[in-house]
Amino acid sequence: MEKINVGGQAVIEGVMMRAPRSMAIAVRRPDGEIVVKRELVVPLSERYPVVKLPIVRGAVALFTSLIIGIKALNFSANEAMTEEEKEGDKDKGKGELSSWAMAGTMTVAFGFGICLFFLFPLYLTKLLTPVIGTNNIVFNLVDGVIRVIVFLLYIWGISRMNDIQRVFQYHGAEHKSIFTFEAGEELTVENVRRYSRLHPRCGTSFLLIVMLVSIAVFSLIPKLWPFYLKAGSRIVLLPLIAGISYEFLKWSAKNDSHPLVRLVIAPGLALQRLTTREPDDRQLEVAIRSINEALEVNAGYSDDRLVV
C-alpha cells in the first residue's frame, strides 16, 4: 500500500482522524463504550484542480478544517453525554446542530478569532501610536508582538481549564498514534505510548506560524491607510497568510531532521507543551480506534500531508 498521510484533531472525550479520503471520529461514552462515526471524503482537488496549487491549498485547508472540526466537536459533545443529559437536551429542544446552526457557529467562532487575534491587537497598537511613532515597520512589529502575546495568553488561559486539559490529553494521544503509524509500527497501546506527544505538523504550530507570517504580510500595508482599511485588509489577507503558513509547515515537516529546521520549529513544539498532555491508556485506545477506522475507510489512497 502506498504511504498515507494522516492528520487529526482532539474532540470531547475522543479523537477525529483524517486520511486523504476518509474521516473517523472515535468517542468514549460515559459507559465506557467507544462509538465511531466514519465518512468517505472526496478531496476538493479532484473536483477543483486549482485547489492543488501552492498557497491556495493552504487557504482551503484552513476553512475545510474549521468545518470538519466543528462537525466532529458536535458529534463528540453529543456522544460524550449521559442518557439523562441527552434526554434533558431533548426536552429543551437541543440536539444535533442543523446546517444553519452549524454555519452560525462557524461564523461566530471565526469572527471571535478575527476580533481577538487581529483587530484587537491593531486597535491597541493604534492607541500606542503617540509612543511608538508612525514608522510602518515599527507599527507592524508592535502589532505583531501584541498579537503573539494575546495568542499565548489565550492558549495559557484555556489550558488551565479542567475540561480542556482532558481534550489536551486526547490531543497528545492523537499525536502519539500518528507518530506510531508514520514509523510503520503496529498500532498498539504499548507501541503508541512510547512516542512523543509533540508533532511538527500540529495545528498549534500552524497557528503560531500564522501569527508570525502575518507580521511580514501586514508590513506591506501602507501606513497612511485609515484604521478601517487596515482592519479590513487583515481579514482579506487572512487566506494568503494561511496559505503561506501551510506551505511552511508542510516544508518544515518534511525536513525536520535538518538542524536549522529543527531550530525554526522549536517554538511551535514548545507551545505544544501547553496544548497537549500525556494521555492514559484508555485515551490511547480511542486514538488508535480512530486512526484504524480512518485507514480502513481510506482504502489505500495517498495524498498531500494533512495538518495534525
PDB file of C-alpha atoms in Angstrom:
ATOM      1  CA  MET A   1       0.000   0.000   0.000  1.00  0.00           C
ATOM      2  CA  GLU A   2       1.277   3.452  -0.908  1.00  0.00           C
ATOM      3  CA  LYS A   3       2.164   5.619   2.063  1.00  0.00           C
ATOM      4  CA  ILE A   4      -0.787   7.512   3.511  1.00  0.00           C
ATOM      5  CA  ASN A   5      -0.523  10.757   5.454  1.00  0.00           C
ATOM      6  CA  VAL A   6      -2.891  11.182   8.367  1.00  0.00           C
ATOM      7  CA  GLY A   7      -3.922  14.203  10.430  1.00  0.00           C
ATOM      8  CA  GLY A   8      -6.430  14.722  13.162  1.00  0.00           C
ATOM      9  CA  GLN A   9      -7.984  16.701  15.961  1.00  0.00           C
ATOM     10  CA  ALA A  10      -8.810  16.096  19.593  1.00  0.00           C
ATOM     11  CA  VAL A  11     -12.511  16.396  20.434  1.00  0.00           C
ATOM     12  CA  ILE A  12     -14.589  15.954  23.582  1.00  0.00           C
ATOM     13  CA  GLU A  13     -13.654  12.545  25.043  1.00  0.00           C
ATOM     14  CA  GLY A  14     -12.311  11.443  21.694  1.00  0.00           C
ATOM     15  CA  VAL A  15     -10.229  11.915  18.580  1.00  0.00           C
ATOM     16  CA  MET A  16     -11.067  12.704  14.963  1.00  0.00           C
ATOM     17  CA  MET A  17      -8.647  11.309  12.364  1.00  0.00           C
ATOM     18  CA  ARG A  18      -8.433  12.230   8.695  1.00  0.00           C
ATOM     19  CA  ALA A  19      -6.828  10.280   5.890  1.00  0.00           C
ATOM     20  CA  PRO A  20      -6.841  11.677   2.331  1.00  0.00           C
ATOM     21  CA  ARG A  21     -10.217  10.115   1.503  1.00  0.00           C
ATOM     22  CA  SER A  22     -11.759   9.436   4.875  1.00  0.00           C
ATOM     23  CA  MET A  23     -12.619  10.749   8.299  1.00  0.00           C
ATOM     24  CA  ALA A  24     -13.320   8.857  11.509  1.00  0.00           C
ATOM     25  CA  ILE A  25     -14.370  10.151  14.925  1.00  0.00           C
ATOM     26  CA  ALA A  26     -13.966   7.855  17.934  1.00  0.00           C
ATOM     27  CA  VAL A  27     -15.538   8.930  21.235  1.00  0.00           C
ATOM     28  CA  ARG A  28     -15.692   7.116  24.567  1.00  0.00           C
ATOM     29  CA  ARG A  29     -19.177   7.244  26.012  1.00  0.00           C
ATOM     30  CA  PRO A  30     -19.752   7.570  29.782  1.00  0.00           C
ATOM     31  CA  ASP A  31     -20.488   3.810  29.967  1.00  0.00           C
ATOM     32  CA  GLY A  32     -17.013   3.053  28.565  1.00  0.00           C
ATOM     33  CA  GLU A  33     -18.098   2.070  25.055  1.00  0.00           C
ATOM     34  CA  ILE A  34     -16.163   3.574  22.131  1.00  0.00           C
ATOM     35  CA  VAL A  35     -18.554   4.811  19.457  1.00  0.00           C
ATOM     36  CA  VAL A  36     -17.284   5.623  15.959  1.00  0.00           C
ATOM     37  CA  LYS A  37     -18.546   7.761  13.095  1.00  0.00           C
ATOM     38  CA  ARG A  38     -16.894   7.128   9.706  1.00  0.00           C
ATOM     39  CA  GLU A  39     -17.189   9.030   6.450  1.00  0.00           C
ATOM     40  CA  LEU A  40     -15.720   8.767   2.970  1.00  0.00           C
ATOM     41  CA  VAL A  41     -14.324  12.143   1.893  1.00  0.00           C
ATOM     42  CA  VAL A  42     -13.889  13.191  -1.736  1.00  0.00           C
ATOM     43  CA  PRO A  43     -10.897  15.585  -1.948  1.00  0.00           C
ATOM     44  CA  LEU A  44     -11.813  19.027  -3.286  1.00  0.00           C
ATOM     45  CA  SER A  45      -8.737  18.853  -5.523  1.00  0.00           C
ATOM     46  CA  GLU A  46     -10.478  16.175  -7.625  1.00  0.00           C
ATOM     47  CA  ARG A  47     -13.391  18.488  -8.394  1.00  0.00           C
ATOM     48  CA  TYR A  48     -11.404  21.722  -8.480  1.00  0.00           C
ATOM     49  CA  PRO A  49      -7.802  21.275  -9.707  1.00  0.00           C
ATOM     50  CA  VAL A  50      -6.952  24.840  -8.651  1.00  0.00           C
ATOM     51  CA  VAL A  51      -7.059  23.628  -5.035  1.00  0.00           C
ATOM     52  CA  LYS A  52      -3.795  21.747  -5.661  1.00  0.00           C
ATOM     53  CA  LEU A  53      -1.885  24.984  -6.232  1.00  0.00           C
ATOM     54  CA  PRO A  54       0.542  26.115  -3.506  1.00  0.00           C
ATOM     55  CA  ILE A  55      -0.877  28.799  -1.196  1.00  0.00           C
ATOM     56  CA  VAL A  56      -4.408  28.075  -2.447  1.00  0.00           C
ATOM     57  CA  ARG A  57      -4.392  24.590  -0.891  1.00  0.00           C
ATOM     58  CA  GLY A  58      -3.389  26.049   2.475  1.00  0.00           C
ATOM     59  CA  ALA A  59      -6.210  28.584   2.497  1.00  0.00           C
ATOM     60  CA  VAL A  60      -8.709  25.879   1.533  1.00  0.00           C
ATOM     61  CA  ALA A  61      -7.301  23.537   4.193  1.00  0.00           C
ATOM     62  CA  LEU A  62      -7.890  26.170   6.877  1.00  0.00           C
ATOM     63  CA  PHE A  63     -11.587  26.588   6.111  1.00  0.00           C
ATOM     64  CA  THR A  64     -12.321  22.915   5.455  1.00  0.00           C
ATOM     65  CA  SER A  65     -10.612  22.046   8.751  1.00  0.00           C
ATOM     66  CA  LEU A  66     -12.892  24.518  10.527  1.00  0.00           C
ATOM     67  CA  ILE A  67     -15.985  22.892   9.022  1.00  0.00           C
ATOM     68  CA  ILE A  68     -14.899  19.327   9.737  1.00  0.00           C
ATOM     69  CA  GLY A  69     -13.644  20.269  13.197  1.00  0.00           C
ATOM     70  CA  ILE A  70     -16.934  21.817  14.302  1.00  0.00           C
ATOM     71  CA  LYS A  71     -18.871  18.819  12.965  1.00  0.00           C
ATOM     72  CA  ALA A  72     -16.571  16.482  14.882  1.00  0.00           C
ATOM     73  CA  LEU A  73     -16.938  18.523  18.082  1.00  0.00           C
ATOM     74  CA  ASN A  74     -20.719  18.472  17.721  1.00  0.00           C
ATOM     75  CA  PHE A  75     -20.759  14.689  17.328  1.00  0.00           C
ATOM     76  CA  SER A  76     -18.381  14.153  20.251  1.00  0.00           C
ATOM     77  CA  ALA A  77     -20.304  16.507  22.548  1.00  0.00           C
ATOM     78  CA  ASN A  78     -23.496  14.552  21.906  1.00  0.00           C
ATOM     79  CA  GLU A  79     -21.913  11.116  22.363  1.00  0.00           C
ATOM     80  CA  ALA A  80     -19.975  12.084  25.499  1.00  0.00           C
ATOM     81  CA  MET A  81     -23.198  12.934  27.355  1.00  0.00           C
ATOM     82  CA  THR A  82     -25.043  10.537  29.613  1.00  0.00           C
ATOM     83  CA  GLU A  83     -28.504   9.343  28.585  1.00  0.00           C
ATOM     84  CA  GLU A  84     -30.015  11.601  31.259  1.00  0.00           C
ATOM     85  CA  GLU A  85     -28.212  14.609  29.816  1.00  0.00           C
ATOM     86  CA  LYS A  86     -29.371  13.719  26.309  1.00  0.00           C
ATOM     87  CA  GLU A  87     -32.973  13.436  27.477  1.00  0.00           C
ATOM     88  CA  GLY A  88     -32.647  16.795  29.192  1.00  0.00           C
ATOM     89  CA  ASP A  89     -31.369  18.376  25.985  1.00  0.00           C
ATOM     90  CA  LYS A  90     -34.238  16.850  24.018  1.00  0.00           C
ATOM     91  CA  ASP A  91     -36.721  18.351  26.479  1.00  0.00           C
ATOM     92  CA  LYS A  92     -35.065  21.739  25.935  1.00  0.00           C
ATOM     93  CA  GLY A  93     -35.197  21.313  22.160  1.00  0.00           C
ATOM     94  CA  LYS A  94     -31.456  20.786  21.807  1.00  0.00           C
ATOM     95  CA  GLY A  95     -29.697  18.127  19.757  1.00  0.00           C
ATOM     96  CA  GLU A  96     -27.517  17.772  16.690  1.00  0.00           C
ATOM     97  CA  LEU A  97     -26.810  21.121  15.061  1.00  0.00           C
ATOM     98  CA  SER A  98     -28.655  21.853  11.821  1.00  0.00           C
ATOM     99  CA  SER A  99     -26.803  23.131   8.767  1.00  0.00           C
ATOM    100  CA  TRP A 100     -27.868  26.685   9.556  1.00  0.00           C
ATOM    101  CA  ALA A 101     -26.866  26.335  13.209  1.00  0.00           C
ATOM    102  CA  MET A 102     -23.524  24.883  12.113  1.00  0.00           C
ATOM    103  CA  ALA A 103     -22.954  27.821   9.784  1.00  0.00           C
ATOM    104  CA  GLY A 104     -23.876  30.235  12.561  1.00  0.00           C
ATOM    105  CA  THR A 105     -21.495  28.553  15.000  1.00  0.00           C
ATOM    106  CA  MET A 106     -18.663  28.717  12.477  1.00  0.00           C
ATOM    107  CA  THR A 107     -19.356  32.369  11.738  1.00  0.00           C
ATOM    108  CA  VAL A 108     -19.316  33.307  15.420  1.00  0.00           C
ATOM    109  CA  ALA A 109     -16.157  31.286  16.109  1.00  0.00           C
ATOM    110  CA  PHE A 110     -14.363  32.713  13.087  1.00  0.00           C
ATOM    111  CA  GLY A 111     -15.480  36.243  13.912  1.00  0.00           C
ATOM    112  CA  PHE A 112     -14.315  35.894  17.505  1.00  0.00           C
ATOM    113  CA  GLY A 113     -10.891  34.729  16.339  1.00  0.00           C
ATOM    114  CA  ILE A 114     -10.578  37.623  13.879  1.00  0.00           C
ATOM    115  CA  CYS A 115     -11.529  40.179  16.518  1.00  0.00           C
ATOM    116  CA  LEU A 116      -9.328  38.765  19.279  1.00  0.00           C
ATOM    117  CA  PHE A 117      -6.179  37.953  17.330  1.00  0.00           C
ATOM    118  CA  PHE A 118      -6.196  40.532  14.533  1.00  0.00           C
ATOM    119  CA  LEU A 119      -8.441  43.536  15.187  1.00  0.00           C
ATOM    120  CA  PHE A 120      -7.850  43.888  18.944  1.00  0.00           C
ATOM    121  CA  PRO A 121      -4.014  43.979  18.593  1.00  0.00           C
ATOM    122  CA  LEU A 122      -4.379  46.504  15.747  1.00  0.00           C
ATOM    123  CA  TYR A 123      -6.545  48.754  17.917  1.00  0.00           C
ATOM    124  CA  LEU A 124      -4.116  48.550  20.838  1.00  0.00           C
ATOM    125  CA  THR A 125      -1.229  49.410  18.524  1.00  0.00           C
ATOM    126  CA  LYS A 126      -3.158  52.388  17.188  1.00  0.00           C
ATOM    127  CA  LEU A 127      -3.589  53.644  20.764  1.00  0.00           C
ATOM    128  CA  LEU A 128       0.184  53.327  21.242  1.00  0.00           C
ATOM    129  CA  THR A 129       0.976  55.443  18.158  1.00  0.00           C
ATOM    130  CA  PRO A 130       1.953  58.515  20.234  1.00  0.00           C
ATOM    131  CA  VAL A 131       4.579  56.340  21.958  1.00  0.00           C
ATOM    132  CA  ILE A 132       5.887  54.173  19.093  1.00  0.00           C
ATOM    133  CA  GLY A 133       5.615  56.755  16.318  1.00  0.00           C
ATOM    134  CA  THR A 134       4.307  56.283  12.783  1.00  0.00           C
ATOM    135  CA  ASN A 135       7.115  54.236  11.250  1.00  0.00           C
ATOM    136  CA  ASN A 136       5.425  51.426   9.298  1.00  0.00           C
ATOM    137  CA  ILE A 137       7.907  48.729  10.287  1.00  0.00           C
ATOM    138  CA  VAL A 138       7.767  49.614  13.974  1.00  0.00           C
ATOM    139  CA  PHE A 139       3.960  49.854  13.904  1.00  0.00           C
ATOM    140  CA  ASN A 140       3.531  46.388  12.366  1.00  0.00           C
ATOM    141  CA  LEU A 141       6.213  44.874  14.577  1.00  0.00           C
ATOM    142  CA  VAL A 142       4.446  46.125  17.728  1.00  0.00           C
ATOM    143  CA  ASP A 143       1.125  44.958  16.292  1.00  0.00           C
ATOM    144  CA  GLY A 144       2.626  41.517  15.658  1.00  0.00           C
ATOM    145  CA  VAL A 145       4.185  41.248  19.104  1.00  0.00           C
ATOM    146  CA  ILE A 146       0.861  42.139  20.747  1.00  0.00           C
ATOM    147  CA  ARG A 147      -0.885  39.568  18.535  1.00  0.00           C
ATOM    148  CA  VAL A 148       1.513  36.796  19.584  1.00  0.00           C
ATOM    149  CA  ILE A 149       1.191  37.779  23.265  1.00  0.00           C
ATOM    150  CA  VAL A 150      -2.623  37.687  23.054  1.00  0.00           C
ATOM    151  CA  PHE A 151      -2.442  34.286  21.362  1.00  0.00           C
ATOM    152  CA  LEU A 152      -0.081  32.865  24.001  1.00  0.00           C
ATOM    153  CA  LEU A 153      -2.198  34.256  26.854  1.00  0.00           C
ATOM    154  CA  TYR A 154      -5.298  32.718  25.290  1.00  0.00           C
ATOM    155  CA  ILE A 155      -3.645  29.302  24.989  1.00  0.00           C
ATOM    156  CA  TRP A 156      -2.315  29.547  28.548  1.00  0.00           C
ATOM    157  CA  GLY A 157      -5.703  30.594  29.855  1.00  0.00           C
ATOM    158  CA  ILE A 158      -7.717  27.765  28.316  1.00  0.00           C
ATOM    159  CA  SER A 159      -5.015  25.246  29.296  1.00  0.00           C
ATOM    160  CA  ARG A 160      -5.911  25.936  32.951  1.00  0.00           C
ATOM    161  CA  MET A 161      -9.473  24.638  32.487  1.00  0.00           C
ATOM    162  CA  ASN A 162     -10.075  21.068  33.672  1.00  0.00           C
ATOM    163  CA  ASP A 163     -12.313  20.085  30.745  1.00  0.00           C
ATOM    164  CA  ILE A 164      -9.821  21.471  28.246  1.00  0.00           C
ATOM    165  CA  GLN A 165      -6.991  19.551  29.901  1.00  0.00           C
ATOM    166  CA  ARG A 166      -8.812  16.299  29.067  1.00  0.00           C
ATOM    167  CA  VAL A 167      -9.118  17.447  25.454  1.00  0.00           C
ATOM    168  CA  PHE A 168      -5.386  18.189  25.506  1.00  0.00           C
ATOM    169  CA  GLN A 169      -4.754  14.620  26.725  1.00  0.00           C
ATOM    170  CA  TYR A 170      -6.617  13.329  23.678  1.00  0.00           C
ATOM    171  CA  HIS A 171      -4.547  15.766  21.614  1.00  0.00           C
ATOM    172  CA  GLY A 172      -1.425  14.045  22.947  1.00  0.00           C
ATOM    173  CA  ALA A 173      -2.947  10.634  22.177  1.00  0.00           C
ATOM    174  CA  GLU A 174      -3.662  11.771  18.623  1.00  0.00           C
ATOM    175  CA  HIS A 175      -0.031  12.804  18.072  1.00  0.00           C
ATOM    176  CA  LYS A 176       1.388   9.627  19.587  1.00  0.00           C
ATOM    177  CA  SER A 177      -0.773   7.368  17.424  1.00  0.00           C
ATOM    178  CA  ILE A 178       0.128   9.299  14.262  1.00  0.00           C
ATOM    179  CA  PHE A 179       3.830   9.078  15.123  1.00  0.00           C
ATOM    180  CA  THR A 180       3.449   5.309  15.560  1.00  0.00           C
ATOM    181  CA  PHE A 181       1.690   4.955  12.200  1.00  0.00           C
ATOM    182  CA  GLU A 182       4.333   7.059  10.454  1.00  0.00           C
ATOM    183  CA  ALA A 183       7.049   4.865  11.962  1.00  0.00           C
ATOM    184  CA  GLY A 184       5.378   1.798  10.431  1.00  0.00           C
ATOM    185  CA  GLU A 185       4.771   0.129  13.783  1.00  0.00           C
ATOM    186  CA  GLU A 186       1.701  -1.779  14.848  1.00  0.00           C
ATOM    187  CA  LEU A 187      -0.887   0.461  16.464  1.00  0.00           C
ATOM    188  CA  THR A 188      -0.986  -0.992  19.959  1.00  0.00           C
ATOM    189  CA  VAL A 189      -1.186   0.865  23.263  1.00  0.00           C
ATOM    190  CA  GLU A 190       2.305  -0.353  24.178  1.00  0.00           C
ATOM    191  CA  ASN A 191       3.827   0.980  20.943  1.00  0.00           C
ATOM    192  CA  VAL A 192       1.891   4.244  20.877  1.00  0.00           C
ATOM    193  CA  ARG A 193       2.736   5.045  24.479  1.00  0.00           C
ATOM    194  CA  ARG A 194       6.463   5.298  23.654  1.00  0.00           C
ATOM    195  CA  TYR A 195       6.167   8.153  21.172  1.00  0.00           C
ATOM    196  CA  SER A 196       6.278  11.903  21.746  1.00  0.00           C
ATOM    197  CA  ARG A 197       3.139  13.961  22.170  1.00  0.00           C
ATOM    198  CA  LEU A 198       4.786  16.853  20.260  1.00  0.00           C
ATOM    199  CA  HIS A 199       4.338  16.659  16.487  1.00  0.00           C
ATOM    200  CA  PRO A 200       5.855  19.054  13.884  1.00  0.00           C
ATOM    201  CA  ARG A 201       2.610  19.175  11.859  1.00  0.00           C
ATOM    202  CA  CYS A 202       0.403  20.164  14.767  1.00  0.00           C
ATOM    203  CA  GLY A 203      -2.315  22.755  14.293  1.00  0.00           C
ATOM    204  CA  THR A 204      -0.917  24.621  17.306  1.00  0.00           C
ATOM    205  CA  SER A 205       2.352  25.124  15.446  1.00  0.00           C
ATOM    206  CA  PHE A 206       0.364  26.177  12.390  1.00  0.00           C
ATOM    207  CA  LEU A 207      -1.435  28.897  14.353  1.00  0.00           C
ATOM    208  CA  LEU A 208       1.837  30.214  15.761  1.00  0.00           C
ATOM    209  CA  ILE A 209       3.274  30.341  12.226  1.00  0.00           C
ATOM    210  CA  VAL A 210       0.168  32.272  11.130  1.00  0.00           C
ATOM    211  CA  MET A 211       0.830  34.834  13.863  1.00  0.00           C
ATOM    212  CA  LEU A 212       4.434  35.280  12.733  1.00  0.00           C
ATOM    213  CA  VAL A 213       3.764  35.304   8.975  1.00  0.00           C
ATOM    214  CA  SER A 214       1.075  37.933   9.486  1.00  0.00           C
ATOM    215  CA  ILE A 215       3.725  40.349  10.806  1.00  0.00           C
ATOM    216  CA  ALA A 216       5.567  40.212   7.474  1.00  0.00           C
ATOM    217  CA  VAL A 217       2.417  40.358   5.320  1.00  0.00           C
ATOM    218  CA  PHE A 218       0.801  43.224   7.234  1.00  0.00           C
ATOM    219  CA  SER A 219       4.013  45.248   6.988  1.00  0.00           C
ATOM    220  CA  LEU A 220       3.169  45.671   3.286  1.00  0.00           C
ATOM    221  CA  ILE A 221       0.028  47.656   4.130  1.00  0.00           C
ATOM    222  CA  PRO A 222       0.640  51.414   3.630  1.00  0.00           C
ATOM    223  CA  LYS A 223       0.975  53.250   6.941  1.00  0.00           C
ATOM    224  CA  LEU A 224      -1.195  56.141   5.679  1.00  0.00           C
ATOM    225  CA  TRP A 225      -4.270  53.944   5.311  1.00  0.00           C
ATOM    226  CA  PRO A 226      -7.065  54.766   7.789  1.00  0.00           C
ATOM    227  CA  PHE A 227      -7.868  52.334  10.595  1.00  0.00           C
ATOM    228  CA  TYR A 228     -10.915  50.785   8.904  1.00  0.00           C
ATOM    229  CA  LEU A 229      -8.895  49.916   5.781  1.00  0.00           C
ATOM    230  CA  LYS A 230      -6.112  48.398   7.858  1.00  0.00           C
ATOM    231  CA  ALA A 231      -8.676  46.346   9.791  1.00  0.00           C
ATOM    232  CA  GLY A 232     -10.406  45.194   6.606  1.00  0.00           C
ATOM    233  CA  SER A 233      -7.122  44.257   4.968  1.00  0.00           C
ATOM    234  CA  ARG A 234      -6.343  41.902   7.844  1.00  0.00           C
ATOM    235  CA  ILE A 235      -9.481  39.935   7.056  1.00  0.00           C
ATOM    236  CA  VAL A 236      -8.924  39.970   3.293  1.00  0.00           C
ATOM    237  CA  LEU A 237      -5.290  38.868   3.622  1.00  0.00           C
ATOM    238  CA  LEU A 238      -6.002  36.011   6.041  1.00  0.00           C
ATOM    239  CA  PRO A 239      -6.342  33.351   3.280  1.00  0.00           C
ATOM    240  CA  LEU A 240      -2.957  34.408   1.873  1.00  0.00           C
ATOM    241  CA  ILE A 241      -1.373  34.225   5.338  1.00  0.00           C
ATOM    242  CA  ALA A 242      -2.926  30.795   5.926  1.00  0.00           C
ATOM    243  CA  GLY A 243      -1.647  29.586   2.552  1.00  0.00           C
ATOM    244  CA  ILE A 244       1.913  30.744   3.205  1.00  0.00           C
ATOM    245  CA  SER A 245       1.863  29.267   6.716  1.00  0.00           C
ATOM    246  CA  TYR A 246       0.585  25.934   5.406  1.00  0.00           C
ATOM    247  CA  GLU A 247       3.388  25.712   2.845  1.00  0.00           C
ATOM    248  CA  PHE A 248       5.983  26.474   5.517  1.00  0.00           C
ATOM    249  CA  LEU A 249       4.521  23.870   7.884  1.00  0.00           C
ATOM    250  CA  LYS A 250       4.448  21.291   5.085  1.00  0.00           C
ATOM    251  CA  TRP A 251       8.057  22.024   4.130  1.00  0.00           C
ATOM    252  CA  SER A 252       9.347  22.010   7.708  1.00  0.00           C
ATOM    253  CA  ALA A 253       7.631  18.689   8.460  1.00  0.00           C
ATOM    254  CA  LYS A 254       9.421  17.077   5.502  1.00  0.00           C
ATOM    255  CA  ASN A 255      12.801  18.494   6.561  1.00  0.00           C
ATOM    256  CA  ASP A 256      12.554  18.343  10.345  1.00  0.00           C
ATOM    257  CA  SER A 257      15.754  16.284  10.587  1.00  0.00           C
ATOM    258  CA  HIS A 258      17.860  19.275   9.476  1.00  0.00           C
ATOM    259  CA  PRO A 259      19.386  21.148  12.477  1.00  0.00           C
ATOM    260  CA  LEU A 260      18.362  24.587  11.193  1.00  0.00           C
ATOM    261  CA  VAL A 261      14.783  23.470  10.536  1.00  0.00           C
ATOM    262  CA  ARG A 262      14.606  21.910  13.991  1.00  0.00           C
ATOM    263  CA  LEU A 263      15.650  25.256  15.442  1.00  0.00           C
ATOM    264  CA  VAL A 264      12.948  27.082  13.474  1.00  0.00           C
ATOM    265  CA  ILE A 265      10.145  24.708  14.508  1.00  0.00           C
ATOM    266  CA  ALA A 266      11.254  24.591  18.157  1.00  0.00           C
ATOM    267  CA  PRO A 267       8.868  27.399  19.298  1.00  0.00           C
ATOM    268  CA  GLY A 268       5.869  25.545  17.849  1.00  0.00           C
ATOM    269  CA  LEU A 269       6.888  22.308  19.569  1.00  0.00           C
ATOM    270  CA  ALA A 270       7.436  24.198  22.824  1.00  0.00           C
ATOM    271  CA  LEU A 271       3.938  25.670  22.581  1.00  0.00           C
ATOM    272  CA  GLN A 272       2.527  22.157  22.240  1.00  0.00           C
ATOM    273  CA  ARG A 273       3.641  21.529  25.812  1.00  0.00           C
ATOM    274  CA  LEU A 274       0.663  23.725  26.701  1.00  0.00           C
ATOM    275  CA  THR A 275      -1.829  22.259  24.203  1.00  0.00           C
ATOM    276  CA  THR A 276      -1.037  18.574  24.790  1.00  0.00           C
ATOM    277  CA  ARG A 277      -0.926  16.406  27.900  1.00  0.00           C
ATOM    278  CA  GLU A 278       0.286  12.855  28.441  1.00  0.00           C
ATOM    279  CA  PRO A 279      -2.723  10.589  27.774  1.00  0.00           C
ATOM    280  CA  ASP A 280      -3.707   7.499  29.729  1.00  0.00           C
ATOM    281  CA  ASP A 281      -4.099   4.086  28.113  1.00  0.00           C
ATOM    282  CA  ARG A 282      -7.868   4.430  27.705  1.00  0.00           C
ATOM    283  CA  GLN A 283      -7.363   7.636  25.748  1.00  0.00           C
ATOM    284  CA  LEU A 284      -4.716   5.951  23.606  1.00  0.00           C
ATOM    285  CA  GLU A 285      -7.230   3.208  22.823  1.00  0.00           C
ATOM    286  CA  VAL A 286      -9.655   5.814  21.483  1.00  0.00           C
ATOM    287  CA  ALA A 287      -6.990   7.435  19.292  1.00  0.00           C
ATOM    288  CA  ILE A 288      -5.910   4.040  17.940  1.00  0.00           C
ATOM    289  CA  ARG A 289      -9.516   3.110  17.163  1.00  0.00           C
ATOM    290  CA  SER A 290      -9.991   6.404  15.317  1.00  0.00           C
ATOM    291  CA  ILE A 291      -6.896   6.096  13.140  1.00  0.00           C
ATOM    292  CA  ASN A 292      -7.603   2.436  12.334  1.00  0.00           C
ATOM    293  CA  GLU A 293     -11.167   3.260  11.285  1.00  0.00           C
ATOM    294  CA  ALA A 294      -9.979   6.150   9.100  1.00  0.00           C
ATOM    295  CA  LEU A 295      -7.366   3.971   7.421  1.00  0.00           C
ATOM    296  CA  GLU A 296      -9.893   1.228   6.765  1.00  0.00           C
ATOM    297  CA  VAL A 297     -12.297   3.638   5.063  1.00  0.00           C
ATOM    298  CA  ASN A 298      -9.473   5.331   3.175  1.00  0.00           C
ATOM    299  CA  ALA A 299      -8.792   2.075   1.297  1.00  0.00           C
ATOM    300  CA  GLY A 300      -5.169   2.708   0.410  1.00  0.00           C
ATOM    301  CA  TYR A 301      -5.244   6.107  -1.243  1.00  0.00           C
ATOM    302  CA  SER A 302      -2.496   8.674  -0.712  1.00  0.00           C
ATOM    303  CA  ASP A 303      -2.440  12.445  -0.958  1.00  0.00           C
ATOM    304  CA  ASP A 304      -0.744  15.583   0.416  1.00  0.00           C
ATOM    305  CA  ARG A 305       0.049  15.807   4.109  1.00  0.00           C
ATOM    306  CA  LEU A 306      -2.713  16.996   6.409  1.00  0.00           C
ATOM    307  CA  VAL A 307      -2.259  19.216   9.432  1.00  0.00           C
ATOM    308  CA  VAL A 308      -2.250  17.207  12.652  1.00  0.00           C
TER     309      VAL A 308
END
